[in-house]
One Martini backbone bead per residue (centre of mass of N, CA, C, O) as a GRO file, in nm:
protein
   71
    1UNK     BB    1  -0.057   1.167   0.014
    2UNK     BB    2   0.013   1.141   0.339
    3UNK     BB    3   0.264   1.186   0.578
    4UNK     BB    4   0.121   0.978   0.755
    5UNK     BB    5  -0.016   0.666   0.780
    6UNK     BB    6  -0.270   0.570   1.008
    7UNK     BB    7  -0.488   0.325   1.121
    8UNK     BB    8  -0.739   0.127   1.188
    9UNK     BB    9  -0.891  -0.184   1.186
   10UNK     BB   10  -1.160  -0.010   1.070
   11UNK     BB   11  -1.039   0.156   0.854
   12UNK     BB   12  -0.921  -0.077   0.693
   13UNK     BB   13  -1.172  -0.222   0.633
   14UNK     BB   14  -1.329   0.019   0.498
   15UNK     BB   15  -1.097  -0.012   0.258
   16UNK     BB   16  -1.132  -0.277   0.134
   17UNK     BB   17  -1.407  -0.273   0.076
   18UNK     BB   18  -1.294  -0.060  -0.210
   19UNK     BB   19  -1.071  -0.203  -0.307
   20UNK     BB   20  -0.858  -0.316  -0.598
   21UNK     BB   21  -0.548  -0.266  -0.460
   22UNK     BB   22  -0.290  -0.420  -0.297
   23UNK     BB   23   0.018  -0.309  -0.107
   24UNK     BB   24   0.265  -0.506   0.062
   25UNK     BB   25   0.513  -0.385   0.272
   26UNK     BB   26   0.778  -0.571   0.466
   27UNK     BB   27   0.880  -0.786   0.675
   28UNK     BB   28   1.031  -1.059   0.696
   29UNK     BB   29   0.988  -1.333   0.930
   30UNK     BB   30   1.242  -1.520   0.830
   31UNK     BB   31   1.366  -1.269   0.752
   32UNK     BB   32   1.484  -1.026   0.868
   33UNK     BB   33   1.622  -0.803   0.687
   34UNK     BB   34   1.424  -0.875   0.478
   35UNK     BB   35   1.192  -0.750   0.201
   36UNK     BB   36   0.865  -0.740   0.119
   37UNK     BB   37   0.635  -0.757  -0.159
   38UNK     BB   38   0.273  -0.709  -0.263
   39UNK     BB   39   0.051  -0.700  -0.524
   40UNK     BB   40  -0.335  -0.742  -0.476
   41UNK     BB   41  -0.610  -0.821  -0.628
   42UNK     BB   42  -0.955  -0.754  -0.576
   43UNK     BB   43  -1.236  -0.996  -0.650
   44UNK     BB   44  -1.443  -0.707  -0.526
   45UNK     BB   45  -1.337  -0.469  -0.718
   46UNK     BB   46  -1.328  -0.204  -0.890
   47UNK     BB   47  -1.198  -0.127  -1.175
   48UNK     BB   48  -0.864  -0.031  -1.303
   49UNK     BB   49  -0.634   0.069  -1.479
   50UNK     BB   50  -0.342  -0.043  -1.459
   51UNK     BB   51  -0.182   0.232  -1.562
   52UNK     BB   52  -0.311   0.422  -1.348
   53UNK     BB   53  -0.218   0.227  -1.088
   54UNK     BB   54   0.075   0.296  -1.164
   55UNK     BB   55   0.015   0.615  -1.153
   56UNK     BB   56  -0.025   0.580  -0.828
   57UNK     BB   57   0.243   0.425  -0.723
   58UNK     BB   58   0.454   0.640  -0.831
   59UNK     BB   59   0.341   0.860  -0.640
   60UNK     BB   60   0.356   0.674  -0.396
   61UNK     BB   61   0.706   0.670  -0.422
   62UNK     BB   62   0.753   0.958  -0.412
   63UNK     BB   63   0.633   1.018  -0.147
   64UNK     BB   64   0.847   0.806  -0.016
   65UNK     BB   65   1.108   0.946  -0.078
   66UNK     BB   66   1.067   1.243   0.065
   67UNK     BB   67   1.062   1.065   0.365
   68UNK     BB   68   1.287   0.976   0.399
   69UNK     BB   69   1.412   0.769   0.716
   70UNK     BB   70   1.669   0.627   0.654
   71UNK     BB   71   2.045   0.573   0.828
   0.00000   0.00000   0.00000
């Protein structure tokens, strides 16, 4: 993982185009405090072994802890 990855809209609909599972984490829109995480296969996606892909996020939540920036 990039140590901050910014996509362009060209950028992102390439990699979905190929992607198998989509991980969104943002801001709660009804309430800006919470924040939500959604994890959704996508249904035209390549299959992954879902262990793989567990240990592919557990590896990109590493490297997000890593970057920690909040205060």
């Amino acid at each position: 993982m990039s140590e901050r990855m910014e996509l362009t809209d060209t950028e992102l609909q390439d990699r979905l185009r190929y992607a198998t599972t989509v991980v969104i984490i943002g801001v709660n829109p009804d309430n800006p405090t919470e924040r939500f995480m959604d994890v959704a296969q996508l249904p035209n996606g390549r299959p992954i072994c879902k262990a793989q892909q567990a240990m592919m996020m557990l590896d990109a939540a590493q490297a997000l802890a890593e970057q920690h920036d909040c205060t």
